[in-house]
Amino acid sequence: DTAVSQTPKYLVTQMGNDKSIKCEQNLGHDTMYWYKQDSKKFLKIMFSYNNKELIINETVPNRFSPKSPDKAHLNLHINSLELGDSAVYFCASSQVMSQAYEQYFGPGTRLTVT
Amino acid sequence: GESVGLHLPTLSVQEGDNSIINCAYSNSASDYFIWYKQESGKGPQFIIDIRSNMDKRQGQRVTVLLNKTVKHLSLQIAATQPGDSAVYFCAENVDLTGANSKLTFGKGITLSVRP
């Protein structure tokens, strides 16, 4: 019954590696997002996709590449990981065109780069 | 810099008291605001929202007040309970119905409930 799910929950890897985080939502929403939360709990949007199309791409290094195979999935691939990429990454979804705009967040993926 | 911010980083309240969490925003074009609660190890959870054509909205034990004149948003929690202990975020949105609308989050404030 999980609305927005992410895998893995924890990811520990070394600098220079490439890793992916997966996200799925079963809410039937048409918009999905990736957020990064730093150690001070500051949440910042990275990307948004609407019906598999990239809509928002904040100033994120091009080592980060989102991929949306269908509107229920938005994966995040990160190349050449750096220490500064360590953070908690949250996926979220919303139905932009509905009356409500709340975004539903996944449980987060804690990425630690050593 | 961020357009949304919170006045205090932490708030400690006695169980049973009312809590008020304040938030300032700077974008007068913002048309929608949300409060989220984030418990340790979890993703943010929706609490309550308000559109810019309203100045007050009530939920269960929570009330959001919007003062557009001074660009201020507050979250009031009645009869605060230990389960309310969490980090709270306000967020604002511009262009609510547009496909490129996005939420800008303020800095979180930690609410700590004393037994």
Short mmCIF file of C-alpha atoms in Angstrom, two decimals:
data_model
loop_
_atom_site.label_atom_id
_atom_site.label_comp_id
_atom_site.label_asym_id
_atom_site.label_seq_id
_atom_site.Cartn_x
_atom_site.Cartn_y
_atom_site.Cartn_z
CA ASP A 1 0.00 0.00 0.00
CA THR A 2 3.05 2.29 0.01
CA ALA A 3 2.24 5.38 -2.01
CA VAL A 4 5.76 6.46 -2.93
CA SER A 5 8.55 3.94 -2.53
CA GLN A 6 12.28 4.28 -3.01
CA THR A 7 15.10 1.78 -3.16
CA PRO A 8 17.53 1.42 -1.64
CA LYS A 9 16.93 3.05 1.73
CA TYR A 10 20.64 3.24 2.44
CA LEU A 11 23.49 3.45 -0.03
CA VAL A 12 27.15 3.55 0.95
CA THR A 13 29.66 3.81 -1.85
CA GLN A 14 33.06 5.16 -2.71
CA MET A 15 33.97 8.29 -4.59
CA GLY A 16 34.02 7.87 -8.33
CA ASN A 17 31.41 5.13 -8.43
CA ASP A 18 28.13 5.30 -10.36
CA LYS A 19 24.89 4.51 -8.55
CA SER A 20 21.14 4.60 -9.12
CA ILE A 21 18.17 5.22 -6.87
CA LYS A 22 14.74 4.01 -7.93
CA CYS A 23 11.36 5.54 -7.21
CA GLU A 24 7.86 4.32 -7.85
CA GLN A 25 4.47 5.81 -7.03
CA ASN A 26 1.15 3.99 -7.14
CA LEU A 27 -1.03 7.07 -6.73
CA GLY A 28 -1.69 7.62 -10.41
CA HIS A 29 0.01 11.02 -10.24
CA ASP A 30 1.43 12.59 -13.34
CA THR A 31 4.28 14.55 -11.80
CA MET A 32 7.29 13.24 -9.95
CA TYR A 33 10.23 14.96 -8.28
CA TRP A 34 13.65 14.43 -6.81
CA TYR A 35 14.77 16.44 -3.81
CA LYS A 36 18.08 16.56 -1.98
CA GLN A 37 18.16 17.11 1.78
CA ASP A 38 21.49 18.13 3.22
CA SER A 39 22.87 17.61 6.70
CA LYS A 40 21.14 20.77 7.91
CA LYS A 41 17.79 19.37 6.77
CA PHE A 42 17.48 21.86 3.94
CA LEU A 43 15.28 20.42 1.19
CA LYS A 44 15.94 21.51 -2.36
CA ILE A 45 14.26 20.40 -5.54
CA MET A 46 16.51 18.86 -8.17
CA PHE A 47 14.18 17.70 -10.94
CA SER A 48 10.55 17.33 -11.81
CA TYR A 49 8.93 15.23 -14.51
CA ASN A 50 5.42 15.58 -15.84
CA ASN A 51 4.13 12.62 -17.83
CA LYS A 52 7.68 11.42 -18.42
CA GLU A 53 8.86 14.83 -19.62
CA LEU A 54 11.52 16.81 -17.80
CA ILE A 55 9.98 20.04 -16.54
CA ILE A 56 12.27 21.37 -13.85
CA ASN A 57 16.02 20.96 -13.82
CA GLU A 58 17.52 23.06 -11.09
CA THR A 59 21.22 23.80 -11.23
CA VAL A 60 22.23 20.21 -10.69
CA PRO A 61 25.56 18.86 -11.99
CA ASN A 62 25.11 16.84 -15.14
CA ARG A 63 26.50 13.83 -13.26
CA PHE A 64 22.91 13.51 -12.08
CA SER A 65 20.60 12.08 -14.72
CA PRO A 66 16.95 11.35 -14.02
CA LYS A 67 15.10 8.80 -16.11
CA SER A 68 11.36 8.30 -16.27
CA PRO A 69 10.42 5.09 -18.09
CA ASP A 70 6.74 5.73 -17.38
CA LYS A 71 4.80 8.18 -15.29
CA ALA A 72 4.84 5.91 -12.25
CA HIS A 73 8.63 5.70 -12.09
CA LEU A 74 11.41 8.24 -11.79
CA ASN A 75 14.91 6.94 -11.26
CA LEU A 76 18.01 8.93 -10.45
CA HIS A 77 21.39 7.92 -11.76
CA ILE A 78 24.51 9.54 -10.39
CA ASN A 79 27.88 9.25 -12.13
CA SER A 80 31.31 9.78 -10.61
CA LEU A 81 30.03 10.23 -7.07
CA GLU A 82 31.65 12.91 -4.95
CA LEU A 83 31.82 13.43 -1.20
CA GLY A 84 29.44 16.37 -1.49
CA ASP A 85 26.76 14.12 -2.93
CA SER A 86 26.26 12.60 0.51
CA ALA A 87 22.73 13.50 1.52
CA VAL A 88 19.25 12.08 1.80
CA TYR A 89 17.44 11.98 -1.53
CA PHE A 90 13.66 12.10 -1.57
CA CYS A 91 11.35 11.23 -4.38
CA ALA A 92 7.88 12.81 -4.41
CA SER A 93 4.82 12.84 -6.60
CA SER A 94 1.79 15.05 -7.10
CA GLN A 95 -1.19 15.46 -9.36
CA VAL A 96 -0.45 18.94 -10.63
CA MET A 97 -3.72 19.56 -12.36
CA SER A 98 -5.97 18.55 -9.45
CA GLN A 99 -7.39 20.87 -6.82
CA ALA A 100 -4.92 19.68 -4.22
CA TYR A 101 -1.29 20.21 -4.86
CA GLU A 102 0.30 18.39 -1.99
CA GLN A 103 3.34 16.37 -2.83
CA TYR A 104 3.65 12.91 -1.40
CA PHE A 105 7.17 12.02 -0.37
CA GLY A 106 8.93 8.70 -0.31
CA PRO A 107 10.88 7.50 2.74
CA GLY A 108 14.21 8.78 1.39
CA THR A 109 17.51 7.22 0.38
CA ARG A 110 20.47 8.06 2.56
CA LEU A 111 23.52 8.22 0.31
CA THR A 112 26.93 8.18 1.94
CA VAL A 113 29.97 8.68 -0.25
CA THR A 114 33.30 7.74 1.32
CA GLY B 1 19.17 32.93 -1.27
CA GLU B 2 16.08 31.13 -0.11
CA SER B 3 12.83 32.99 -0.35
CA VAL B 4 11.25 31.13 2.53
CA GLY B 5 12.67 31.01 6.03
CA LEU B 6 11.79 30.24 9.58
CA HIS B 7 12.48 32.57 12.49
CA LEU B 8 13.65 30.03 15.04
CA PRO B 9 15.62 26.85 14.54
CA THR B 10 14.11 25.02 17.54
CA LEU B 11 10.96 25.26 19.58
CA SER B 12 10.43 23.50 22.89
CA VAL B 13 6.90 23.27 24.30
CA GLN B 14 5.22 21.57 27.21
CA GLU B 15 2.90 18.71 26.37
CA GLY B 16 -0.64 19.99 26.27
CA ASP B 17 0.34 23.56 25.40
CA ASN B 18 -0.30 25.16 22.04
CA SER B 19 2.61 25.50 19.60
CA ILE B 20 3.11 28.26 17.08
CA ILE B 21 5.65 27.85 14.33
CA ASN B 22 6.35 30.89 12.20
CA CYS B 23 7.59 31.26 8.65
CA ALA B 24 8.47 34.25 6.50
CA TYR B 25 8.42 34.24 2.74
CA SER B 26 9.67 36.86 0.34
CA ASN B 27 7.95 36.13 -2.99
CA SER B 28 4.74 38.12 -3.11
CA ALA B 29 3.72 36.12 -6.21
CA SER B 30 3.50 32.90 -4.21
CA ASP B 31 -0.02 31.56 -4.47
CA TYR B 32 0.05 28.40 -2.43
CA PHE B 33 1.64 27.37 0.85
CA ILE B 34 2.09 24.07 2.60
CA TRP B 35 3.27 22.89 5.98
CA TYR B 36 5.09 19.58 6.18
CA LYS B 37 6.14 17.50 9.17
CA GLN B 38 9.21 15.31 9.01
CA GLU B 39 9.81 12.68 11.66
CA SER B 40 13.25 11.22 12.15
CA GLY B 41 14.19 8.82 9.36
CA LYS B 42 11.06 9.52 7.32
CA GLY B 43 10.01 11.64 4.40
CA PRO B 44 8.08 14.90 4.84
CA GLN B 45 4.39 14.43 5.52
CA PHE B 46 1.69 16.86 4.47
CA ILE B 47 -0.02 18.64 7.36
CA ILE B 48 -2.09 21.45 5.91
CA ASP B 49 -2.12 23.83 2.99
CA ILE B 50 -3.56 27.24 2.20
CA ARG B 51 -4.07 29.21 -0.96
CA SER B 52 -3.26 32.87 -1.25
CA ASN B 53 -6.94 33.85 -1.47
CA MET B 54 -7.44 32.69 2.13
CA ASP B 55 -6.01 33.93 5.41
CA LYS B 56 -6.90 31.03 7.67
CA ARG B 57 -7.48 27.34 7.34
CA GLN B 58 -8.18 24.80 10.04
CA GLY B 59 -7.52 21.11 10.21
CA GLN B 60 -7.58 18.63 13.00
CA ARG B 61 -5.69 20.32 15.87
CA VAL B 62 -3.80 22.48 13.36
CA THR B 63 -4.47 25.94 11.97
CA VAL B 64 -2.53 27.77 9.31
CA LEU B 65 -2.63 31.55 9.18
CA LEU B 66 -1.48 33.56 6.19
CA ASN B 67 -0.70 37.26 6.35
CA LYS B 68 0.09 38.40 2.83
CA THR B 69 0.69 41.99 3.90
CA VAL B 70 3.80 41.03 5.82
CA LYS B 71 4.42 37.79 3.94
CA HIS B 72 4.11 35.64 7.03
CA LEU B 73 2.78 32.13 7.53
CA SER B 74 2.23 30.36 10.81
CA LEU B 75 1.27 26.89 11.93
CA GLN B 76 -0.60 26.53 15.19
CA ILE B 77 -0.84 23.14 16.85
CA ALA B 78 -3.38 22.82 19.64
CA ALA B 79 -2.74 20.65 22.69
CA THR B 80 0.72 19.59 21.51
CA GLN B 81 1.45 15.92 21.98
CA PRO B 82 4.72 13.95 22.11
CA GLY B 83 3.91 12.60 18.65
CA ASP B 84 4.12 16.14 17.30
CA SER B 85 7.86 16.20 17.92
CA ALA B 86 9.43 16.51 14.49
CA VAL B 87 10.99 18.96 12.07
CA TYR B 88 8.44 21.28 10.45
CA PHE B 89 8.84 22.92 7.06
CA CYS B 90 6.87 25.61 5.35
CA ALA B 91 6.93 25.68 1.57
CA GLU B 92 5.64 28.13 -1.01
CA ASN B 93 4.65 27.72 -4.60
CA VAL B 94 4.34 30.08 -7.52
CA ASP B 95 2.24 29.27 -10.57
CA LEU B 96 0.08 26.70 -8.83
CA THR B 97 -1.68 25.31 -11.87
CA GLY B 98 1.28 25.37 -14.21
CA ALA B 99 3.09 22.19 -15.07
CA ASN B 100 6.37 23.81 -14.04
CA SER B 101 5.15 24.89 -10.62
CA LYS B 102 7.49 23.97 -7.81
CA LEU B 103 7.66 24.13 -4.07
CA THR B 104 10.41 26.12 -2.39
CA PHE B 105 11.05 24.89 1.13
CA GLY B 106 12.14 26.96 4.06
CA LYS B 107 14.65 25.87 6.67
CA GLY B 108 13.20 23.33 9.04
CA ILE B 109 12.37 24.06 12.63
CA THR B 110 12.55 21.35 15.25
CA LEU B 111 9.58 21.06 17.58
CA SER B 112 10.44 19.31 20.83
CA VAL B 113 7.61 18.39 23.18
CA ARG B 114 8.47 18.14 26.88
CA PRO B 115 6.48 15.58 28.87
#
